[in-house]
Amino acid sequence: MAGESEIKEIYENGLKILEDLTNNADELQEQMLEEILTRNAGTEYLSRFFPNGQADKQSFKTNVPIVTYEDIKPYIDRIANGETSSILVADPITRFIQSSGTSGGQPKLIPMTAESFEKRKYHNLLFDIVVKKCFSGLDEGKSLLLLFIKPEMGTPSGLVASPYTAFFSKTNTFKNGLAKFSTSPIDTILCLENKQSMYCQLLSGLLQRDKIIRISSSFASVLARSIKFLEDYWKEFLSNIRTGYLSDWITDPGCRNAMSSILTGPNPELADLIQQICQDISWEGIIKKLWPKIKYIHCIITGSMSQYVSLLEFYGGGIPLVSPSYNSSECSFGINLNPLSKPFDVSYTFLPHTAYFEFLPVNNDGGGKSREFELHVASATESSGIKNETMAVNELVDLMNVKLGQYYEVVVTTLAGLYRYRVGDVLKVTGFYNKSPQFQFVEQKNVVLSIGADKTTEEDLSKAITNAKLILEPFGIMLTAYSSYSDTSSTPGRYVLFWELKMRGSNDLPKLDAKIMEQCCCMVEESFDFTYKSNRKGGAISALELRVVKHGSFHELMDFYISKGASISQYKPPCCLKSEEAIKILNSGMVGKFFSPKTVC
């Protein structure tokens, strides 16, 4: 683990370190690949692709196949079941990181080593240096840090698995660093009961409102959920503050003990002030009103989180939204060197010392598949999980050879046992910082809606909904959450959208004008591609259906996924529903149903 002296060096020389990393990106990438191959060429997995023992870059590019999680899952399962981690990686695997698992299926188990944790932690420290250039006085206040954990999952090997945030919250790095500058006592963060944890963290933030200079969480979805919780419980918060007594239903010993040092007695003056703010019919700017010294909101707002941007801007009242970094369960990729960039303009600068990066070119509009060619790879046994046959391998380019304006799918090779692993994200090159490329996150290219010959991707859906919601803005209506599914219960099938709407001036449900909602349906269909419109006109796809749901329906959906094992801190709203139970939850909150006109507009 990095010691205090190394952390001190990063804070003292962080900007120089960033310059060195980005100026030497090409050399560092070569060194990274050489180091990974040198260490791991003798593992059961990699040795199959280097039959002559020649584990250099050219052999790696020629022989090692591009894989998905399903390809390496047999190895990970063997390690989880007790076999030595050396079948996949030379360094000991210390634990598994669980992916969110929200989009469908079970969470993935991603190996972590001590060194891969250090690499990820390094990114966080460097971003702190960058953000302090943009905001003064960050050392003079505290953060309302909203973090939540879930129980660790054991494996037969003795290695545990948990989401990254749950693991990080228990490390000395967190306890001796971020936790010291947070209004949330560590025991409230470590509470396994999410409702009690959130209540105590928000109450702590209200009691220390004059000290808070930033609000921070992992994803925008967590902050949206926290605001909804505040809406539901603000009167109970006031009662606790006014009387000096914590609600009886907070039964977790750690929470009660931690809050006893913060909720020390009655404070009717503070309760009156918060009541005056919260009883306003409109909560526009509520974050700025409750925490007047706040400088920025810190959370991931790109990718699937972008649907929360307008909601956080509404509640923030002009407070900058800062998206810090591009991470996944598999790897840390880069940081945002321009924290004040607008949410939809955020680019991440890749840092070359964390992993070896390759990129699959996709069509110039970002909407197509990767260009593929046939390449024979070295034979592998069936036990390797990779079939002994000619494989379709994509034409990869290195980090230094990406081109401005081009779209790529990112492929990563890590120190923790992932080799030419397709993460599934598509990125657009927006520029360069010194020699290191900068990328903008594009919606994932996985197909989310499918009927017959039509295949609609996550980005297709996002763009269509972005266009449609512009119709609502002149009427003061906000789209706060959405999802979808392919309804094939009748022939022909149709796409169904779920929208949660609110008025800008209140939390009331908007009056739903049928003509306006039909225009929204029509705009979504017009925004889809030629294949959809051809199938729609030809009768192979029925008219798109839009179901408006009541306020809070998507929080009920979030509760459902959390009950199934998803982590609240890692929750990513599914843009397409596969679960019948999830569809039933949103259907139960439906307050209006609308269809696109019989012919495409």
Coordinates of C-alpha atoms in Angstrom, one line a residue:
M1 CA 0.0 0.0 0.0
A2 CA 1.1 3.5 -0.7
G3 CA 2.5 5.2 2.4
E4 CA 1.8 8.7 3.7
S5 CA 5.1 10.0 2.1
E6 CA 3.9 8.8 -1.4
I7 CA 0.5 10.5 -0.9
K8 CA 2.2 13.7 0.3
E9 CA 4.4 13.6 -2.8
I10 CA 1.4 13.3 -5.1
Y11 CA -0.3 16.3 -3.5
E12 CA 2.9 18.3 -3.6
N13 CA 3.8 17.4 -7.2
G14 CA 0.6 16.3 -8.7
L15 CA 0.5 18.7 -11.6
K16 CA 4.1 17.7 -12.6
I17 CA 3.2 14.0 -12.3
L18 CA 0.3 14.6 -14.7
E19 CA 2.5 16.3 -17.1
D20 CA 5.0 13.5 -17.0
L21 CA 2.4 10.8 -17.4
T22 CA 0.7 12.5 -20.4
N23 CA 4.0 13.5 -22.1
N24 CA 5.3 10.0 -21.9
A25 CA 2.1 8.1 -22.7
D26 CA 3.6 6.1 -25.5
E27 CA 6.6 4.9 -23.5
L28 CA 4.5 4.1 -20.5
Q29 CA 2.0 2.1 -22.5
E30 CA 4.9 0.0 -23.9
Q31 CA 6.3 -0.5 -20.5
M32 CA 2.9 -1.5 -19.1
L33 CA 2.4 -4.2 -21.7
E34 CA 5.9 -5.5 -21.3
E35 CA 5.4 -5.6 -17.5
I36 CA 2.1 -7.5 -17.8
L37 CA 3.5 -10.0 -20.2
T38 CA 6.7 -10.6 -18.3
R39 CA 4.9 -11.3 -15.1
N40 CA 2.0 -13.4 -16.5
A41 CA 3.2 -15.2 -19.6
G42 CA 3.6 -18.4 -17.7
T43 CA 0.1 -18.5 -16.4
E44 CA -2.2 -21.2 -17.6
Y45 CA -4.3 -18.7 -19.5
L46 CA -1.6 -16.8 -21.4
S47 CA 0.9 -19.6 -21.9
R48 CA -1.5 -21.2 -24.4
F49 CA -1.0 -18.3 -26.7
F50 CA 2.8 -18.3 -26.5
P51 CA 3.7 -21.9 -27.4
N52 CA 7.3 -20.9 -28.2
G53 CA 7.7 -18.8 -25.1
Q54 CA 7.9 -15.6 -27.1
A55 CA 5.7 -13.2 -25.1
D56 CA 6.4 -9.9 -26.8
K57 CA 4.1 -7.3 -28.1
Q58 CA 3.9 -8.7 -31.6
S59 CA 3.1 -12.2 -30.4
F60 CA 0.5 -10.7 -28.0
K61 CA -1.2 -8.8 -30.9
T62 CA -1.2 -11.8 -33.1
N63 CA -2.1 -14.6 -30.8
V64 CA -4.0 -13.4 -27.8
P65 CA -7.8 -13.3 -28.6
I66 CA -10.2 -10.5 -27.8
V67 CA -12.6 -11.7 -25.1
T68 CA -15.7 -10.8 -23.2
Y69 CA -16.5 -11.7 -19.6
E70 CA -18.1 -15.0 -20.6
D71 CA -14.8 -16.1 -22.1
I72 CA -12.8 -15.7 -18.9
K73 CA -15.6 -16.5 -16.5
P74 CA -14.5 -20.2 -16.3
Y75 CA -11.1 -19.1 -15.0
I76 CA -12.6 -16.7 -12.5
D77 CA -15.0 -19.3 -11.3
R78 CA -12.2 -21.8 -10.8
I79 CA -10.3 -19.2 -8.7
A80 CA -13.4 -18.3 -6.7
N81 CA -13.9 -22.1 -6.0
G82 CA -10.5 -22.5 -4.6
E83 CA -7.9 -23.0 -7.3
T84 CA -4.8 -20.9 -7.2
S85 CA -5.1 -17.4 -8.8
S86 CA -1.8 -18.1 -10.7
I87 CA -3.9 -19.8 -13.4
L88 CA -4.8 -16.3 -14.5
V89 CA -2.4 -13.8 -13.0
A90 CA 1.0 -14.2 -11.3
D91 CA 0.3 -11.8 -8.4
P92 CA -2.1 -13.0 -5.7
I93 CA -5.7 -12.0 -6.2
T94 CA -6.8 -10.2 -3.0
R95 CA -10.5 -10.0 -3.6
F96 CA -13.2 -9.7 -6.3
I97 CA -14.9 -6.5 -7.3
Q98 CA -18.6 -6.9 -8.2
S99 CA -20.0 -5.0 -11.1
S100 CA -23.4 -3.3 -10.7
G101 CA -25.4 -6.1 -12.3
T102 CA -28.3 -3.7 -12.9
S103 CA -28.6 -4.1 -16.7
G104 CA -29.4 -7.7 -16.5
G105 CA -28.1 -11.0 -15.1
Q106 CA -25.7 -11.6 -12.3
P107 CA -23.0 -9.2 -11.3
K108 CA -19.5 -10.0 -12.7
L109 CA -16.6 -10.9 -10.5
I110 CA -13.6 -8.9 -11.5
P111 CA -10.2 -9.9 -9.9
M112 CA -8.3 -7.3 -7.9
T113 CA -4.7 -7.4 -6.7
A114 CA -3.0 -5.1 -4.3
E115 CA -1.3 -3.3 -7.1
S116 CA -4.4 -2.7 -9.2
F117 CA -6.0 -1.1 -6.1
E118 CA -3.0 1.2 -5.8
K119 CA -3.4 2.3 -9.5
R120 CA -7.1 3.1 -8.9
K121 CA -6.3 5.1 -5.8
Y122 CA -3.7 7.0 -7.6
H123 CA -6.3 8.4 -10.0
N124 CA -8.4 9.7 -7.2
L125 CA -5.5 11.6 -5.7
L126 CA -4.6 13.2 -9.0
F127 CA -8.1 14.4 -9.6
D128 CA -8.1 16.1 -6.2
I129 CA -5.1 18.1 -7.4
V130 CA -6.9 19.1 -10.6
V131 CA -10.2 20.1 -8.9
K132 CA -8.3 22.3 -6.3
K133 CA -7.1 24.4 -9.2
C134 CA -10.7 25.3 -10.0
F135 CA -12.2 25.9 -6.5
S136 CA -10.6 27.7 -3.6
G137 CA -11.1 26.9 0.0
L138 CA -11.7 23.2 -0.4
D139 CA -9.5 22.5 2.6
E140 CA -11.6 24.8 4.8
G141 CA -14.9 22.8 4.8
K142 CA -16.4 19.4 4.7
S143 CA -18.1 17.1 2.2
L144 CA -21.5 15.7 2.4
L145 CA -20.2 12.3 1.2
L146 CA -23.1 10.0 0.4
L147 CA -21.8 6.4 0.3
F148 CA -23.5 3.2 0.9
I149 CA -22.3 -0.4 1.2
K150 CA -23.8 -3.9 0.9
P151 CA -22.6 -7.1 2.6
E152 CA -19.6 -8.8 1.2
M153 CA -20.1 -12.1 -0.6
G154 CA -17.9 -15.0 0.4
T155 CA -16.5 -17.5 -2.1
P156 CA -15.3 -21.1 -1.5
S157 CA -11.7 -19.8 -2.0
G158 CA -12.0 -17.5 1.0
L159 CA -11.8 -14.4 -1.2
V160 CA -14.6 -12.0 -0.7
A161 CA -16.5 -10.1 -3.4
S162 CA -18.2 -6.7 -3.1
P163 CA -18.7 -3.5 -5.1
Y164 CA -15.7 -1.3 -5.2
T165 CA -17.3 1.5 -3.1
A166 CA -18.1 -1.0 -0.3
F167 CA -14.5 -2.3 -0.3
F168 CA -12.9 1.2 -0.5
S169 CA -15.1 2.5 2.4
K170 CA -13.4 -0.1 4.7
T171 CA -9.8 0.7 3.7
N172 CA -7.4 2.8 5.8
T173 CA -7.0 5.0 2.8
F174 CA -10.6 6.1 3.1
K175 CA -10.7 6.2 6.9
N176 CA -7.6 8.3 7.1
G177 CA -8.4 10.5 4.1
L178 CA -11.9 11.3 2.7
A179 CA -13.8 10.2 5.9
K180 CA -12.0 12.8 8.0
F181 CA -13.4 15.6 5.8
S182 CA -16.9 14.2 5.6
T183 CA -19.9 15.2 7.6
S184 CA -21.0 11.5 7.5
P185 CA -19.5 9.6 10.4
I186 CA -17.8 6.4 9.2
D187 CA -20.3 4.2 11.1
T188 CA -23.2 5.7 9.2
I189 CA -21.5 4.8 5.9
L190 CA -20.7 1.3 7.1
C191 CA -24.3 0.6 8.2
L192 CA -25.7 -2.2 6.1
E193 CA -29.3 -1.0 6.3
N194 CA -29.5 1.5 3.5
K195 CA -32.5 3.4 4.8
Q196 CA -30.9 4.0 8.2
S197 CA -27.6 4.9 6.6
M198 CA -29.1 7.5 4.2
Y199 CA -31.2 9.0 7.0
C200 CA -28.3 9.5 9.3
Q201 CA -26.0 10.8 6.6
L202 CA -28.5 13.4 5.4
L203 CA -29.3 14.4 9.0
S204 CA -25.6 14.8 9.7
G205 CA -25.4 17.0 6.6
L206 CA -28.3 19.2 7.7
L207 CA -26.8 19.6 11.3
Q208 CA -23.5 20.7 9.8
R209 CA -25.0 22.7 6.9
D210 CA -22.6 25.7 7.3
K211 CA -19.5 23.5 7.0
I212 CA -20.4 21.8 3.7
I213 CA -18.5 22.9 0.6
R214 CA -19.3 20.0 -1.7
I215 CA -21.8 17.1 -2.0
S216 CA -20.3 13.9 -3.3
S217 CA -21.3 10.4 -4.3
S218 CA -20.4 7.8 -6.8
F219 CA -23.2 8.3 -9.4
A220 CA -25.8 10.9 -10.2
S221 CA -28.5 8.3 -9.5
V222 CA -27.5 8.2 -5.8
L223 CA -27.9 11.9 -5.5
A224 CA -31.2 11.8 -7.2
R225 CA -32.3 9.1 -4.8
S226 CA -31.0 11.2 -1.8
I227 CA -33.0 14.2 -2.8
K228 CA -36.2 12.1 -3.1
F229 CA -35.4 10.7 0.4
L230 CA -35.1 14.3 1.7
E231 CA -38.5 15.1 0.1
D232 CA -40.0 12.2 1.9
Y233 CA -38.4 12.7 5.4
W234 CA -37.7 16.4 5.8
K235 CA -40.4 16.9 8.4
E236 CA -38.9 14.0 10.5
F237 CA -35.5 15.5 10.2
L238 CA -36.9 18.8 11.5
S239 CA -38.4 16.9 14.5
N240 CA -35.0 15.3 15.3
I241 CA -33.2 18.7 15.1
R242 CA -35.9 20.6 17.0
T243 CA -36.0 18.1 19.9
G244 CA -32.4 16.8 19.9
Y245 CA -33.7 13.2 19.8
L246 CA -32.9 10.6 17.0
S247 CA -35.9 8.7 15.6
D248 CA -36.6 5.4 17.4
W249 CA -36.5 3.4 14.2
I250 CA -32.8 4.1 13.8
T251 CA -31.8 0.9 15.6
D252 CA -28.3 0.3 14.2
P253 CA -25.9 0.6 17.2
G254 CA -23.2 2.2 15.0
C255 CA -25.5 4.9 13.7
R256 CA -27.0 5.7 17.1
N257 CA -23.6 6.0 18.7
A258 CA -22.2 8.1 15.8
M259 CA -25.2 10.5 15.8
S260 CA -25.1 11.0 19.6
S261 CA -21.9 13.1 19.1
I262 CA -23.6 15.3 16.4
L263 CA -27.2 15.5 17.5
T264 CA -26.3 16.8 21.0
G265 CA -29.3 18.8 21.9
P266 CA -32.4 20.8 20.7
N267 CA -31.8 23.3 17.9
P268 CA -35.1 25.0 17.2
E269 CA -33.5 27.9 15.3
L270 CA -31.9 25.5 12.7
A271 CA -35.1 23.5 12.5
D272 CA -37.1 26.7 11.7
L273 CA -34.6 27.8 9.1
I274 CA -34.7 24.4 7.3
Q275 CA -38.5 24.3 7.5
Q276 CA -38.7 27.7 5.8
I277 CA -36.6 26.3 2.9
C278 CA -38.3 22.9 2.6
Q279 CA -41.9 24.0 2.8
D280 CA -41.5 26.1 -0.4
I281 CA -43.8 24.8 -3.1
S282 CA -40.8 24.6 -5.5
W283 CA -37.6 22.8 -4.7
E284 CA -35.7 24.5 -7.5
G285 CA -32.2 25.3 -6.1
I286 CA -32.9 23.4 -2.9
I287 CA -29.3 22.2 -2.6
K288 CA -27.9 25.7 -2.7
K289 CA -30.5 26.9 -0.2
L290 CA -29.8 24.1 2.3
W291 CA -26.1 24.2 2.0
P292 CA -25.2 27.9 1.1
K293 CA -21.4 27.4 1.1
I294 CA -21.4 24.5 -1.4
K295 CA -19.0 25.0 -4.3
Y296 CA -19.8 22.0 -6.5
I297 CA -21.6 18.6 -6.8
H298 CA -19.2 15.7 -7.4
C299 CA -20.5 12.5 -9.1
I300 CA -20.4 10.7 -12.4
I301 CA -22.9 12.3 -14.8
T302 CA -21.8 10.8 -18.1
G303 CA -23.1 7.7 -19.9
S304 CA -26.3 6.3 -18.4
M305 CA -26.1 8.9 -15.7
S306 CA -26.7 11.7 -18.1
Q307 CA -30.5 11.4 -17.8
Y308 CA -30.1 12.9 -14.3
V309 CA -28.3 16.0 -15.4
S310 CA -31.4 18.2 -15.8
L311 CA -32.8 17.1 -12.5
L312 CA -29.5 17.8 -10.6
E313 CA -29.2 21.2 -12.4
F314 CA -32.8 22.0 -11.3
Y315 CA -32.1 21.1 -7.6
G316 CA -28.6 22.5 -7.7
G317 CA -29.6 26.1 -8.6
G318 CA -26.5 26.7 -10.7
I319 CA -24.0 24.7 -8.7
P320 CA -21.4 23.2 -11.0
L321 CA -21.8 19.5 -11.7
V322 CA -18.3 17.9 -11.7
S323 CA -17.8 14.5 -13.2
P324 CA -14.4 13.3 -11.9
S325 CA -13.2 10.2 -13.7
Y326 CA -13.9 7.3 -16.0
N327 CA -13.8 4.1 -14.1
S328 CA -15.3 0.7 -14.3
S329 CA -15.2 -2.4 -12.2
E330 CA -12.4 -3.7 -14.4
C331 CA -10.1 -0.7 -14.5
S332 CA -9.5 3.0 -14.0
F333 CA -9.1 4.7 -17.3
G334 CA -8.8 8.5 -17.0
I335 CA -9.7 11.7 -15.2
N336 CA -11.5 14.9 -16.1
L337 CA -8.8 17.6 -16.5
N338 CA -11.5 20.3 -17.0
P339 CA -13.8 19.9 -14.0
L340 CA -15.9 23.0 -15.0
S341 CA -16.8 21.6 -18.4
K342 CA -20.5 21.4 -19.1
P343 CA -22.0 17.9 -18.3
F344 CA -22.5 16.9 -21.9
D345 CA -19.0 18.2 -22.9
V346 CA -17.1 16.2 -20.3
S347 CA -14.0 14.4 -21.7
Y348 CA -11.6 12.1 -19.8
T349 CA -7.9 12.1 -20.3
F350 CA -6.5 8.6 -20.3
L351 CA -3.6 8.0 -18.0
P352 CA -1.2 5.4 -19.4
H353 CA 0.2 3.8 -16.3
T354 CA -2.9 1.9 -15.0
A355 CA -3.4 -0.7 -17.8
Y356 CA -2.6 -1.3 -21.5
F357 CA -5.3 0.1 -23.7
E358 CA -6.4 -0.9 -27.2
F359 CA -9.3 0.4 -29.3
L360 CA -11.7 -1.1 -31.8
P361 CA -12.7 1.4 -34.4
V362 CA -16.5 1.7 -35.0
N363 CA -18.3 3.6 -37.7
N364 CA -17.7 7.4 -37.8
D365 CA -21.2 8.2 -36.5
G366 CA -20.6 6.0 -33.4
G367 CA -23.6 3.9 -34.3
G368 CA -22.1 1.0 -36.1
K369 CA -20.3 -2.2 -35.3
S370 CA -16.5 -2.6 -35.0
R371 CA -14.7 -3.3 -38.3
E372 CA -13.7 -7.0 -38.3
F373 CA -11.3 -9.2 -40.1
E374 CA -10.4 -12.9 -39.8
L375 CA -7.3 -13.7 -38.0
H376 CA -6.1 -17.2 -37.0
V377 CA -5.0 -17.5 -33.4
A378 CA -3.0 -20.1 -31.6
S379 CA -4.9 -23.3 -30.7
A380 CA -6.3 -23.4 -27.2
T381 CA -7.9 -26.3 -25.4
E382 CA -11.6 -26.4 -24.6
S383 CA -10.7 -25.9 -20.9
S384 CA -9.4 -22.5 -21.6
G385 CA -12.9 -21.3 -22.4
I386 CA -11.9 -20.2 -25.8
K387 CA -12.8 -22.4 -28.8
N388 CA -10.1 -23.9 -31.0
E389 CA -11.2 -22.3 -34.3
T390 CA -10.7 -19.3 -36.5
M391 CA -11.9 -16.3 -34.6
A392 CA -13.3 -13.0 -35.6
V393 CA -10.8 -10.5 -34.2
N394 CA -11.2 -6.7 -34.5
E395 CA -8.6 -4.4 -35.9
L396 CA -7.3 -2.8 -32.8
V397 CA -5.2 0.4 -32.5
D398 CA -3.0 1.5 -29.6
L399 CA -3.7 4.4 -27.4
M400 CA -1.3 6.6 -29.3
N401 CA -2.8 5.8 -32.7
V402 CA -6.4 6.9 -32.1
K403 CA -7.7 9.6 -34.4
L404 CA -9.5 12.8 -33.5
G405 CA -13.3 12.5 -34.0
Q406 CA -13.2 8.8 -34.4
Y407 CA -15.3 6.4 -32.3
Y408 CA -13.8 3.4 -30.6
E409 CA -14.8 0.5 -28.3
V410 CA -12.2 0.3 -25.5
V411 CA -10.3 -3.0 -24.8
V412 CA -8.1 -3.4 -21.7
T413 CA -5.3 -5.5 -20.5
T414 CA -4.7 -5.2 -16.8
L415 CA -2.3 -6.3 -14.1
A416 CA -5.1 -8.2 -12.4
G417 CA -5.7 -10.9 -15.1
L418 CA -7.8 -9.3 -17.8
Y419 CA -6.2 -9.7 -21.3
R420 CA -7.7 -7.9 -24.3
Y421 CA -10.9 -7.6 -22.5
R422 CA -13.9 -5.8 -24.2
V423 CA -15.3 -3.5 -21.6
G424 CA -18.3 -2.7 -23.8
D425 CA -18.1 1.1 -23.7
V426 CA -17.8 3.3 -26.8
L427 CA -15.8 6.5 -26.7
K428 CA -15.2 9.4 -29.0
V429 CA -11.8 11.0 -29.3
T430 CA -12.3 14.7 -28.6
G431 CA -8.7 15.9 -28.3
F432 CA -5.3 15.3 -26.7
Y433 CA -3.5 16.5 -23.6
N434 CA 0.1 16.4 -24.4
K435 CA 0.4 12.9 -26.0
S436 CA -2.5 11.4 -24.1
P437 CA -5.9 11.1 -25.9
Q438 CA -9.1 12.6 -24.4
F439 CA -12.3 10.7 -24.8
Q440 CA -16.0 11.5 -24.5
F441 CA -18.2 8.7 -23.2
V442 CA -20.8 7.6 -25.7
E443 CA -23.8 5.4 -24.7
Q444 CA -23.0 1.8 -24.9
K445 CA -23.6 0.1 -28.2
N446 CA -25.4 -2.9 -26.9
V447 CA -28.8 -3.5 -28.5
V448 CA -31.5 -2.7 -25.9
L449 CA -34.6 -2.9 -28.0
S450 CA -35.3 -5.5 -30.7
I451 CA -38.3 -6.5 -32.8
G452 CA -37.8 -8.5 -36.0
A453 CA -35.1 -7.0 -38.1
D454 CA -34.8 -3.8 -36.1
K455 CA -32.1 -3.4 -33.5
T456 CA -32.1 -0.2 -31.4
T457 CA -29.0 0.6 -29.3
E458 CA -28.7 2.4 -26.0
E459 CA -27.3 5.5 -27.8
D460 CA -30.2 5.4 -30.4
L461 CA -32.7 5.4 -27.6
S462 CA -30.9 8.1 -25.6
K463 CA -30.7 10.4 -28.6
A464 CA -34.4 9.9 -29.5
I465 CA -35.5 10.7 -26.0
T466 CA -33.2 13.7 -25.8
N467 CA -34.9 15.1 -28.9
A468 CA -38.4 14.3 -27.7
K469 CA -38.1 15.9 -24.3
L470 CA -37.4 19.2 -25.9
I471 CA -41.1 19.3 -26.8
L472 CA -41.9 19.3 -23.1
E473 CA -39.5 22.1 -22.0
P474 CA -41.6 25.1 -23.2
F475 CA -44.4 23.8 -20.9
G476 CA -42.2 23.7 -17.8
I477 CA -42.2 19.8 -17.8
M478 CA -39.1 17.9 -16.9
L479 CA -38.3 14.3 -17.8
T480 CA -36.6 12.9 -14.6
A481 CA -36.2 9.2 -15.5
Y482 CA -36.9 6.8 -18.3
S483 CA -36.7 3.2 -19.3
S484 CA -38.1 0.9 -22.0
Y485 CA -38.9 -2.6 -23.1
S486 CA -39.8 -4.6 -26.3
D487 CA -43.4 -5.7 -26.0
T488 CA -43.9 -8.8 -28.1
S489 CA -47.1 -10.0 -26.3
S490 CA -49.0 -9.2 -29.5
T491 CA -48.2 -9.3 -33.2
P492 CA -46.6 -7.1 -34.4
G493 CA -44.7 -6.1 -31.4
R494 CA -43.9 -2.5 -30.3
Y495 CA -41.5 -0.6 -28.2
V496 CA -42.8 0.8 -24.9
L497 CA -41.3 3.8 -23.0
F498 CA -41.7 4.6 -19.3
W499 CA -41.3 8.3 -18.4
E500 CA -41.4 10.0 -15.0
L501 CA -42.3 13.7 -15.4
K502 CA -42.5 16.6 -13.0
M503 CA -43.3 20.3 -13.2
R504 CA -40.4 22.7 -12.8
G505 CA -42.3 24.8 -10.2
S506 CA -43.5 22.0 -8.0
N507 CA -43.4 18.2 -7.5
D508 CA -46.9 17.9 -8.9
L509 CA -47.6 15.6 -11.8
P510 CA -48.0 17.6 -15.0
K511 CA -51.3 17.8 -16.7
L512 CA -50.9 15.4 -19.6
D513 CA -52.1 16.8 -22.9
A514 CA -52.7 14.0 -25.3
K515 CA -51.5 16.0 -28.4
I516 CA -48.2 17.0 -26.7
M517 CA -47.5 13.4 -25.6
E518 CA -48.3 12.1 -29.0
Q519 CA -45.8 14.6 -30.5
C520 CA -43.2 13.2 -28.1
C521 CA -44.0 9.6 -29.3
C522 CA -43.7 10.8 -32.9
M523 CA -40.4 12.5 -32.3
V524 CA -38.9 9.4 -30.7
E525 CA -39.9 7.4 -33.8
E526 CA -38.6 10.0 -36.2
S527 CA -35.3 9.9 -34.4
F528 CA -34.8 6.2 -34.9
D529 CA -33.0 4.9 -37.9
F530 CA -34.1 3.9 -41.4
T531 CA -34.6 0.2 -40.5
Y532 CA -37.1 1.1 -37.7
K533 CA -39.0 3.5 -39.8
S534 CA -39.2 1.0 -42.7
N535 CA -40.5 -1.7 -40.4
R536 CA -42.9 0.7 -38.8
K537 CA -44.3 1.9 -42.2
G538 CA -44.5 -1.7 -43.5
G539 CA -46.5 -2.8 -40.4
A540 CA -43.7 -5.1 -39.0
I541 CA -43.6 -2.9 -35.8
S542 CA -46.7 -1.4 -34.1
A543 CA -46.9 2.2 -33.0
L544 CA -44.6 3.2 -30.1
E545 CA -46.3 3.4 -26.7
L546 CA -45.4 5.9 -24.0
R547 CA -46.5 5.2 -20.4
V548 CA -46.2 8.1 -17.9
V549 CA -45.7 7.0 -14.3
K550 CA -46.2 8.8 -11.0
H551 CA -43.5 10.6 -9.1
G552 CA -41.3 8.1 -7.2
S553 CA -41.9 5.1 -9.5
F554 CA -38.3 4.9 -10.6
H555 CA -37.2 5.0 -7.0
E556 CA -39.4 1.9 -6.4
L557 CA -37.6 0.3 -9.4
M558 CA -34.3 1.1 -7.7
D559 CA -35.5 -0.5 -4.5
F560 CA -36.4 -3.6 -6.4
Y561 CA -32.9 -4.0 -7.9
I562 CA -31.3 -3.3 -4.5
S563 CA -33.5 -6.0 -3.0
K564 CA -32.1 -8.3 -5.7
G565 CA -28.5 -7.6 -4.7
A566 CA -27.6 -4.4 -6.6
S567 CA -25.5 -1.8 -4.6
I568 CA -27.2 1.6 -4.1
S569 CA -23.8 3.2 -4.7
Q570 CA -23.3 1.5 -8.0
Y571 CA -26.9 1.5 -9.2
K572 CA -27.2 2.3 -12.9
P573 CA -30.8 2.8 -14.1
P574 CA -31.6 0.2 -16.8
C575 CA -32.5 1.9 -20.0
C576 CA -34.2 -1.4 -21.1
L577 CA -36.1 -3.7 -18.8
K578 CA -35.7 -7.5 -19.1
S579 CA -37.4 -8.4 -15.8
E580 CA -41.2 -9.0 -15.8
E581 CA -41.2 -7.9 -12.1
A582 CA -39.5 -4.6 -13.0
I583 CA -42.0 -3.9 -15.8
K584 CA -44.8 -4.7 -13.3
I585 CA -43.5 -2.2 -10.8
L586 CA -43.5 0.6 -13.4
N587 CA -46.9 -0.4 -14.8
S588 CA -48.3 -0.2 -11.3
G589 CA -47.4 3.5 -11.2
M590 CA -48.8 4.3 -14.7
V591 CA -51.0 7.5 -14.8
G592 CA -51.2 7.9 -18.6
K593 CA -50.8 5.9 -21.8
F594 CA -50.1 7.4 -25.2
F595 CA -49.4 6.1 -28.7
S596 CA -47.6 7.4 -31.7
P597 CA -49.9 8.3 -34.6
K598 CA -50.8 5.4 -36.9
T599 CA -48.3 6.6 -39.5
V600 CA -44.8 7.8 -38.8
C601 CA -44.8 11.6 -38.6

